Structures are given as C-alpha cells and as structure tokens.
Amino acid sequence: MVEPIIDALAALHGYAGSIAWLVLGVFLAGTLLERYDEELGARVYAAGWVVLSGYWLAYVHYFVFAQKSITESAGVIIGIPLSLYVAYLIVDGRHRLLVVSRAVTFAWVFFLPLSALAFVRRPLIELTTAHTDFVLSLLGNNYQLGDWYPALPAGLELPGGSTLGTESTLPDKNFPYRNTFLYAPDGHAVTYTIRMACTGIGSMSIFVGLIGAVRGTLRKKATALAASIGVIYVLNIVRNVFIAYTMGNQRLHIFPDVILSLFSATDPYLVSYFIGDRIIAQFGSVIALLAITWLVVRWVPDVLRVVEEGMYLLTRREYDLKGALGVETTE
C-alpha cells in the first residue's frame, strides 16, 4: 500500500525542474503585478504558493528516501502545508505576507538560473571544489581528486596503493566534472562529490530574497548582501572540508549500528558521513543562518518584517521584533 505512494513521489521528482520554473514565472508575475494592482498581485502570489507546495511535494522522495536528510526532509514536509496556508491567508486578506512572497521571488530569481544553467553551474561547482581541495591538501594528501563519471572504473589505483576490484557507482555524480574526492580507508573506496548543494547557493538565495524584498539604502543592502554571501561561502568550504576529511578518514565512526539503523543504511563506511553531514553540518547550518540573519539586520533592519511574518505562520502570534531589538525600519 505504501510502495505505490513512494513510487508516485519518485516519479513526481522527475518533474521538479519544470515545476521550479513555473514557480519562478508565477511569483515573478505576482511581483510585477503588485506594483500596479496590489489585489491582483496578491491573488497571483497565492497561486504561486500553491505551485510552490507542489515543488516541495516533488522533493519529498529525494530528501526523505534518497538523501535521508533530516533537516531537508522536515523542511519539504512542513513546506507543503505551510505554502498552502500562506496562499489561504493571502486570499483571506493578510497582505503583510506579500513581503514574504517578494522574498521568494528574489530568492528564486537568484537560485534557479545558477542551479539550472550549465554554463554557470559548472564553474561554480569547480571553483568550490578547487577551494575545498586547497584546504584539504593542508590536512594531508591521502586522497585523489578526479572527474570519474558515472562510476569509479574497475582497476583504478586507490590512495594507498590498492586497486579497485569492480566498478563502483557514484550516486551523487550527475555531471562529468572534476569534483569527486576519493579516499580509501582500509583499502575501501570512499567518495565525496561536490554538487550544487555543496556550493552554498541555497543559503545565499535566502538572503538575496530577504534583502531584496524590503526597503533600504542601496549601499547598506549591497553591504549586507556581500557580507552574507561571503560568510556563507567561507563557512560552506569549511563544511565541505569537514565532511570530506571526517568521512575519508573515518573520524566519526561512532555508534555504527544506531546510525545505520537511523538512516536505513548498511555500509559501515557511511557512518562518518551521516554523522558529519546529516547531523553535525546540517544542524550547524541552521545555527549559522540565524547568526547571519542577525548580522544582516544591522544593515537592513526591515528584514525583520519577513522574519516576523515567518514566525506568525509557525505560531499564529503577532511579533514586534523591531521593538524588541530596538531597531527602526524604513516602512
């Protein structure tokens, strides 16, 4: 009974790219219409939130069953009803949520072309890989960096001198880029591939949306944007290095039975990856986003308007963060 649902979710994920462009189109239309007719713009935004709920639904299988990501799984599952709730509130007259809708527009305009267009995606992934490689090289040279695709070939010489007996698939390798780090703890091939999700673009898009959606002087908004993107990129390199190093050297191989059971996995060499990426790095990213938001508010206080509306959606309570923090907004 459950398997047909899982299969349907897997099939729906194949349309995620098309749904993403539809989301961008509808929200962009809402942003343009809002300038001339707020009521019409609000209704288009509401439609956009309904489409966005479909986008989150298309990613349920990927994050829950394929990636087994705790925070991202929770995000898409919560995002489905939350997006529909926003649509309802906007239609019901809560136009304060239009600022949140504008934030989605700016975030999507930034994120989607960078992640979908190959001539932008490849240099971004390879730049992130190069910086990760530079820092990793300072910690040791017991790894290789290669462009293997779509699998590690049989007979490949592994770090340490052993040879790969049979072809080994690379599940995260979607393009023939030089972006895969290969370690061989105990002669066992372990890989970490830099993907778009490893570049920090997703987190950057959040702040592009927050800053772009509200009023503020161009100088302060540019400063806040540069600071947030710079901090995110540096922290993201640290994250990549941490995951690759701890996984490649099996530094976090603790409570293997518990971790493998939690993530429904069988490969003991993935324990360090699950702890390093799925637990430590992902929850650390949430804390980092909160800290960066506090930093951005110093330059663009109106960002708190978006945060207040987000908190209202989760708690159904009104908040005055501007007053609580003693800051003044421009609108």
Short mmCIF file of C-alpha atoms in Angstrom, two decimals:
data_model
loop_
_atom_site.label_atom_id
_atom_site.label_comp_id
_atom_site.label_asym_id
_atom_site.label_seq_id
_atom_site.Cartn_x
_atom_site.Cartn_y
_atom_site.Cartn_z
CA MET A 1 0.00 0.00 0.00
CA VAL A 2 2.87 2.35 0.79
CA GLU A 3 5.05 1.37 -2.17
CA PRO A 4 2.73 2.87 -4.85
CA ILE A 5 2.84 6.19 -2.98
CA ILE A 6 6.64 6.08 -2.79
CA ASP A 7 6.83 5.23 -6.49
CA ALA A 8 4.49 8.11 -7.33
CA LEU A 9 6.64 10.52 -5.32
CA ALA A 10 9.73 9.24 -7.13
CA ALA A 11 8.03 9.81 -10.49
CA LEU A 12 6.92 13.30 -9.46
CA HIS A 13 10.52 14.23 -8.67
CA GLY A 14 11.26 13.91 -12.36
CA TYR A 15 9.11 17.00 -12.93
CA ALA A 16 10.75 19.06 -10.16
CA GLY A 17 12.79 21.12 -12.65
CA SER A 18 9.74 22.10 -14.68
CA ILE A 19 7.77 22.94 -11.54
CA ALA A 20 10.67 25.13 -10.35
CA TRP A 21 10.50 27.27 -13.50
CA LEU A 22 6.72 27.51 -13.12
CA VAL A 23 7.19 28.73 -9.54
CA LEU A 24 9.59 31.41 -10.78
CA GLY A 25 7.20 32.52 -13.52
CA VAL A 26 4.16 32.84 -11.24
CA PHE A 27 5.99 34.65 -8.42
CA LEU A 28 7.70 36.97 -10.88
CA ALA A 29 4.31 37.81 -12.39
CA GLY A 30 2.96 38.50 -8.90
CA THR A 31 5.84 40.85 -8.11
CA LEU A 32 5.33 42.82 -11.32
CA LEU A 33 1.54 43.00 -10.95
CA GLU A 34 1.79 44.04 -7.30
CA ARG A 35 3.33 47.35 -8.36
CA TYR A 36 0.21 48.29 -10.33
CA ASP A 37 -2.62 46.36 -8.67
CA GLU A 38 -1.91 45.00 -5.20
CA GLU A 39 -5.07 42.90 -5.04
CA LEU A 40 -4.38 41.21 -8.38
CA GLY A 41 -0.74 40.72 -7.45
CA ALA A 42 -1.81 39.12 -4.17
CA ARG A 43 -4.02 36.59 -5.96
CA VAL A 44 -1.21 35.67 -8.34
CA TYR A 45 1.11 35.27 -5.36
CA ALA A 46 -1.45 32.96 -3.75
CA ALA A 47 -1.41 30.82 -6.89
CA GLY A 48 2.38 30.84 -6.72
CA TRP A 49 2.30 29.46 -3.17
CA VAL A 50 0.05 26.63 -4.32
CA VAL A 51 2.52 25.78 -7.10
CA LEU A 52 5.36 26.03 -4.57
CA SER A 53 3.66 23.40 -2.40
CA GLY A 54 3.79 21.12 -5.45
CA TYR A 55 7.51 21.81 -5.77
CA TRP A 56 8.09 20.74 -2.16
CA LEU A 57 6.00 17.63 -2.78
CA ALA A 58 8.20 16.78 -5.77
CA TYR A 59 11.24 16.75 -3.46
CA VAL A 60 9.79 14.55 -0.72
CA HIS A 61 11.12 11.33 -2.25
CA TYR A 62 14.55 12.83 -2.93
CA PHE A 63 15.20 14.18 0.57
CA VAL A 64 13.33 11.55 2.60
CA PHE A 65 14.18 8.33 0.77
CA ALA A 66 17.22 9.08 -1.41
CA GLN A 67 19.26 11.58 0.61
CA LYS A 68 17.85 10.63 4.05
CA SER A 69 18.40 14.23 5.14
CA ILE A 70 16.81 15.03 8.49
CA THR A 71 16.58 18.82 8.22
CA GLU A 72 15.76 18.93 4.49
CA SER A 73 13.14 16.19 4.83
CA ALA A 74 11.50 18.13 7.64
CA GLY A 75 11.72 21.29 5.54
CA VAL A 76 9.90 19.92 2.48
CA ILE A 77 7.28 18.06 4.54
CA ILE A 78 6.49 21.20 6.56
CA GLY A 79 6.74 23.35 3.43
CA ILE A 80 3.79 21.65 1.70
CA PRO A 81 1.01 22.59 4.17
CA LEU A 82 2.77 25.84 5.09
CA SER A 83 2.77 27.04 1.47
CA LEU A 84 -0.92 26.22 1.13
CA TYR A 85 -1.58 28.06 4.39
CA VAL A 86 0.21 31.17 3.10
CA ALA A 87 -1.93 31.05 -0.05
CA TYR A 88 -5.06 30.88 2.10
CA LEU A 89 -4.00 33.79 4.32
CA ILE A 90 -3.17 36.00 1.33
CA VAL A 91 -6.55 35.33 -0.28
CA ASP A 92 -8.13 35.96 3.13
CA GLY A 93 -6.61 39.45 3.18
CA ARG A 94 -3.30 39.22 5.07
CA HIS A 95 -1.34 41.35 2.62
CA ARG A 96 1.55 41.68 5.05
CA LEU A 97 2.60 38.33 3.61
CA LEU A 98 3.28 39.99 0.27
CA VAL A 99 6.75 40.90 1.55
CA VAL A 100 7.41 37.18 2.11
CA SER A 101 6.18 36.50 -1.42
CA ARG A 102 8.57 39.12 -2.80
CA ALA A 103 11.37 37.43 -0.86
CA VAL A 104 10.55 34.14 -2.60
CA THR A 105 10.67 35.91 -5.97
CA PHE A 106 14.13 37.40 -5.39
CA ALA A 107 15.46 34.14 -3.96
CA TRP A 108 14.13 32.14 -6.92
CA VAL A 109 15.50 34.62 -9.49
CA PHE A 110 18.94 34.18 -7.92
CA PHE A 111 18.85 30.44 -7.26
CA LEU A 112 17.19 28.86 -10.28
CA PRO A 113 19.39 30.14 -13.14
CA LEU A 114 22.57 29.40 -11.17
CA SER A 115 21.49 25.84 -10.41
CA ALA A 116 19.87 25.01 -13.76
CA LEU A 117 22.14 26.59 -16.39
CA ALA A 118 25.24 24.52 -17.16
CA PHE A 119 27.47 27.45 -18.19
CA VAL A 120 27.01 28.89 -14.68
CA ARG A 121 26.71 25.64 -12.73
CA ARG A 122 29.99 24.06 -13.86
CA PRO A 123 32.39 26.91 -12.97
CA LEU A 124 30.62 27.38 -9.64
CA ILE A 125 30.97 23.70 -8.71
CA GLU A 126 34.58 23.55 -9.90
CA LEU A 127 35.51 26.76 -8.04
CA THR A 128 34.05 25.34 -4.83
CA THR A 129 35.89 22.07 -5.48
CA ALA A 130 39.20 23.89 -6.01
CA HIS A 131 38.90 25.81 -2.73
CA THR A 132 37.87 22.65 -0.88
CA ASP A 133 40.83 20.81 -2.41
CA PHE A 134 43.24 23.56 -1.34
CA VAL A 135 42.18 23.36 2.31
CA LEU A 136 42.05 19.55 2.31
CA SER A 137 45.60 19.43 0.93
CA LEU A 138 46.75 21.24 4.06
CA LEU A 139 45.40 18.37 6.16
CA GLY A 140 47.04 15.57 4.19
CA ASN A 141 47.48 14.04 0.74
CA ASN A 142 45.78 10.69 1.27
CA TYR A 143 43.12 11.34 -1.37
CA GLN A 144 42.66 11.84 -5.10
CA LEU A 145 40.53 14.41 -6.92
CA GLY A 146 39.07 13.22 -10.22
CA ASP A 147 36.40 13.56 -12.90
CA TRP A 148 35.25 9.93 -12.82
CA TYR A 149 31.76 9.57 -14.30
CA PRO A 150 29.34 7.92 -13.83
CA ALA A 151 31.32 5.36 -11.79
CA LEU A 152 34.79 4.55 -10.49
CA PRO A 153 36.28 2.16 -13.09
CA ALA A 154 37.46 -1.32 -12.18
CA GLY A 155 41.24 -1.45 -11.80
CA LEU A 156 41.50 2.15 -10.57
CA GLU A 157 44.50 2.64 -8.29
CA LEU A 158 43.26 3.90 -4.94
CA PRO A 159 45.07 6.16 -2.49
CA GLY A 160 47.44 3.95 -0.52
CA GLY A 161 48.29 1.70 -3.47
CA SER A 162 45.41 -0.80 -3.52
CA THR A 163 43.32 -1.41 -6.64
CA LEU A 164 39.56 -1.20 -7.06
CA GLY A 165 38.33 -4.69 -7.89
CA THR A 166 34.99 -3.91 -9.53
CA GLU A 167 33.28 -0.83 -10.92
CA SER A 168 31.78 1.33 -8.17
CA THR A 169 28.84 3.61 -8.93
CA LEU A 170 28.86 7.28 -7.93
CA PRO A 171 25.24 8.04 -6.91
CA ASP A 172 25.82 11.80 -6.44
CA LYS A 173 27.70 12.22 -9.72
CA ASN A 174 25.36 13.87 -12.23
CA PHE A 175 27.93 15.56 -14.50
CA PRO A 176 31.46 14.69 -15.72
CA TYR A 177 33.12 17.42 -13.66
CA ARG A 178 36.39 17.15 -11.74
CA ASN A 179 34.59 17.34 -8.42
CA THR A 180 34.92 13.95 -6.69
CA PHE A 181 37.28 13.34 -3.77
CA LEU A 182 38.40 9.72 -3.40
CA TYR A 183 39.71 8.23 -0.15
CA ALA A 184 40.49 4.60 0.61
CA PRO A 185 40.33 3.84 4.35
CA ASP A 186 41.37 0.21 4.85
CA GLY A 187 41.51 -0.12 1.05
CA HIS A 188 37.77 0.62 0.71
CA ALA A 189 36.81 3.31 -1.84
CA VAL A 190 35.01 6.24 -0.20
CA THR A 191 33.97 9.26 -2.28
CA TYR A 192 32.65 12.76 -1.62
CA THR A 193 31.33 14.68 -4.62
CA ILE A 194 30.85 18.45 -4.66
CA ARG A 195 27.36 19.18 -6.02
CA MET A 196 25.31 22.37 -6.34
CA ALA A 197 24.02 21.74 -2.83
CA CYS A 198 27.65 21.97 -1.66
CA THR A 199 28.25 25.46 -3.08
CA GLY A 200 26.10 27.37 -0.59
CA ILE A 201 23.83 28.76 -3.31
CA GLY A 202 20.70 27.65 -1.46
CA SER A 203 21.62 29.57 1.70
CA MET A 204 22.78 32.56 -0.32
CA SER A 205 19.44 32.71 -2.11
CA ILE A 206 17.65 33.03 1.24
CA PHE A 207 19.48 36.27 1.98
CA VAL A 208 19.12 37.54 -1.58
CA GLY A 209 15.38 37.11 -1.03
CA LEU A 210 15.32 38.68 2.44
CA ILE A 211 17.39 41.70 1.42
CA GLY A 212 15.81 42.18 -1.99
CA ALA A 213 12.23 42.07 -0.70
CA VAL A 214 12.45 45.02 1.70
CA ARG A 215 13.36 48.68 1.58
CA GLY A 216 16.75 50.08 2.49
CA THR A 217 19.52 52.19 1.04
CA LEU A 218 21.32 50.59 -1.88
CA ARG A 219 24.67 50.93 -0.12
CA LYS A 220 23.52 49.15 3.04
CA LYS A 221 21.70 46.44 1.10
CA ALA A 222 24.78 45.82 -1.04
CA THR A 223 26.96 45.66 2.08
CA ALA A 224 24.60 43.22 3.79
CA LEU A 225 24.40 41.07 0.66
CA ALA A 226 28.17 40.98 0.18
CA ALA A 227 28.76 40.15 3.84
CA SER A 228 26.16 37.37 3.96
CA ILE A 229 27.29 35.75 0.70
CA GLY A 230 30.95 35.97 1.69
CA VAL A 231 30.38 34.44 5.12
CA ILE A 232 28.18 31.68 3.68
CA TYR A 233 30.78 30.76 1.05
CA VAL A 234 33.62 30.55 3.57
CA LEU A 235 31.53 28.52 6.01
CA ASN A 236 30.49 26.26 3.15
CA ILE A 237 34.12 25.49 2.29
CA VAL A 238 34.70 24.66 5.96
CA ARG A 239 31.66 22.37 5.83
CA ASN A 240 32.89 20.57 2.70
CA VAL A 241 36.35 20.08 4.18
CA PHE A 242 34.89 18.81 7.46
CA ILE A 243 32.66 16.25 5.73
CA ALA A 244 35.28 15.06 3.23
CA TYR A 245 38.03 14.77 5.85
CA THR A 246 35.97 13.05 8.55
CA MET A 247 34.36 10.69 6.04
CA GLY A 248 37.57 9.91 4.16
CA ASN A 249 39.48 9.23 7.37
CA GLN A 250 36.52 7.66 9.24
CA ARG A 251 36.92 10.12 12.14
CA LEU A 252 33.26 9.95 13.19
CA HIS A 253 32.73 6.20 13.10
CA ILE A 254 30.79 6.00 16.38
CA PHE A 255 27.62 4.11 17.31
CA PRO A 256 27.60 2.45 13.86
CA ASP A 257 24.63 0.17 14.50
CA VAL A 258 22.48 3.04 15.76
CA ILE A 259 23.45 5.38 12.91
CA LEU A 260 22.98 2.78 10.17
CA SER A 261 19.58 1.87 11.59
CA LEU A 262 18.57 5.54 11.85
CA PHE A 263 19.39 6.19 8.19
CA SER A 264 18.28 2.75 6.90
CA ALA A 265 21.76 2.03 5.53
CA THR A 266 24.10 -0.97 5.56
CA ASP A 267 27.52 0.39 4.52
CA PRO A 268 29.57 0.97 7.72
CA TYR A 269 31.88 3.36 5.85
CA LEU A 270 28.97 5.82 5.58
CA VAL A 271 28.62 6.25 9.35
CA SER A 272 31.09 9.15 9.45
CA TYR A 273 29.27 10.78 6.53
CA PHE A 274 25.85 10.53 8.16
CA ILE A 275 27.13 11.99 11.42
CA GLY A 276 29.28 14.66 9.78
CA ASP A 277 26.85 15.81 7.10
CA ARG A 278 23.34 14.76 8.02
CA ILE A 279 23.64 15.63 11.73
CA ILE A 280 26.51 17.99 12.61
CA ALA A 281 26.79 20.03 9.40
CA GLN A 282 23.06 20.41 8.76
CA PHE A 283 22.15 21.50 12.25
CA GLY A 284 25.24 23.72 12.29
CA SER A 285 23.95 25.34 9.10
CA VAL A 286 20.70 26.28 10.83
CA ILE A 287 22.62 28.00 13.63
CA ALA A 288 24.82 29.77 11.07
CA LEU A 289 21.77 31.06 9.16
CA LEU A 290 20.34 32.54 12.37
CA ALA A 291 23.66 34.23 13.15
CA ILE A 292 23.97 35.64 9.62
CA THR A 293 20.39 36.95 9.82
CA TRP A 294 21.33 38.87 12.97
CA LEU A 295 24.33 40.29 11.09
CA VAL A 296 22.19 41.35 8.11
CA VAL A 297 19.64 43.08 10.36
CA ARG A 298 22.34 45.51 11.45
CA TRP A 299 22.43 46.92 7.89
CA VAL A 300 18.88 46.21 6.70
CA PRO A 301 16.51 46.24 9.71
CA ASP A 302 13.43 45.78 7.52
CA VAL A 303 14.49 42.15 7.06
CA LEU A 304 12.78 41.67 10.43
CA ARG A 305 9.43 42.22 8.69
CA VAL A 306 9.93 39.00 6.74
CA VAL A 307 11.09 37.18 9.88
CA GLU A 308 8.05 38.41 11.82
CA GLU A 309 5.70 37.07 9.17
CA GLY A 310 7.55 33.76 9.12
CA MET A 311 7.16 33.46 12.89
CA TYR A 312 3.47 34.31 12.60
CA LEU A 313 2.97 31.45 10.14
CA LEU A 314 4.51 29.00 12.58
CA THR A 315 2.85 30.22 15.80
CA ARG A 316 -0.23 32.28 14.78
CA ARG A 317 1.05 35.03 17.09
CA GLU A 318 1.98 38.59 16.14
CA TYR A 319 5.55 39.69 16.89
CA ASP A 320 7.29 43.05 17.13
CA LEU A 321 10.94 42.14 16.69
CA LYS A 322 11.77 45.71 15.71
CA GLY A 323 10.60 46.98 19.06
CA ALA A 324 12.10 44.06 20.99
CA LEU A 325 15.51 44.62 19.42
CA GLY A 326 15.27 48.40 19.43
CA VAL A 327 15.74 48.91 15.69
CA GLU A 328 13.94 51.21 13.26
CA THR A 329 12.66 50.15 9.85
CA THR A 330 12.06 52.27 6.79
CA GLU A 331 8.49 51.18 6.09
#
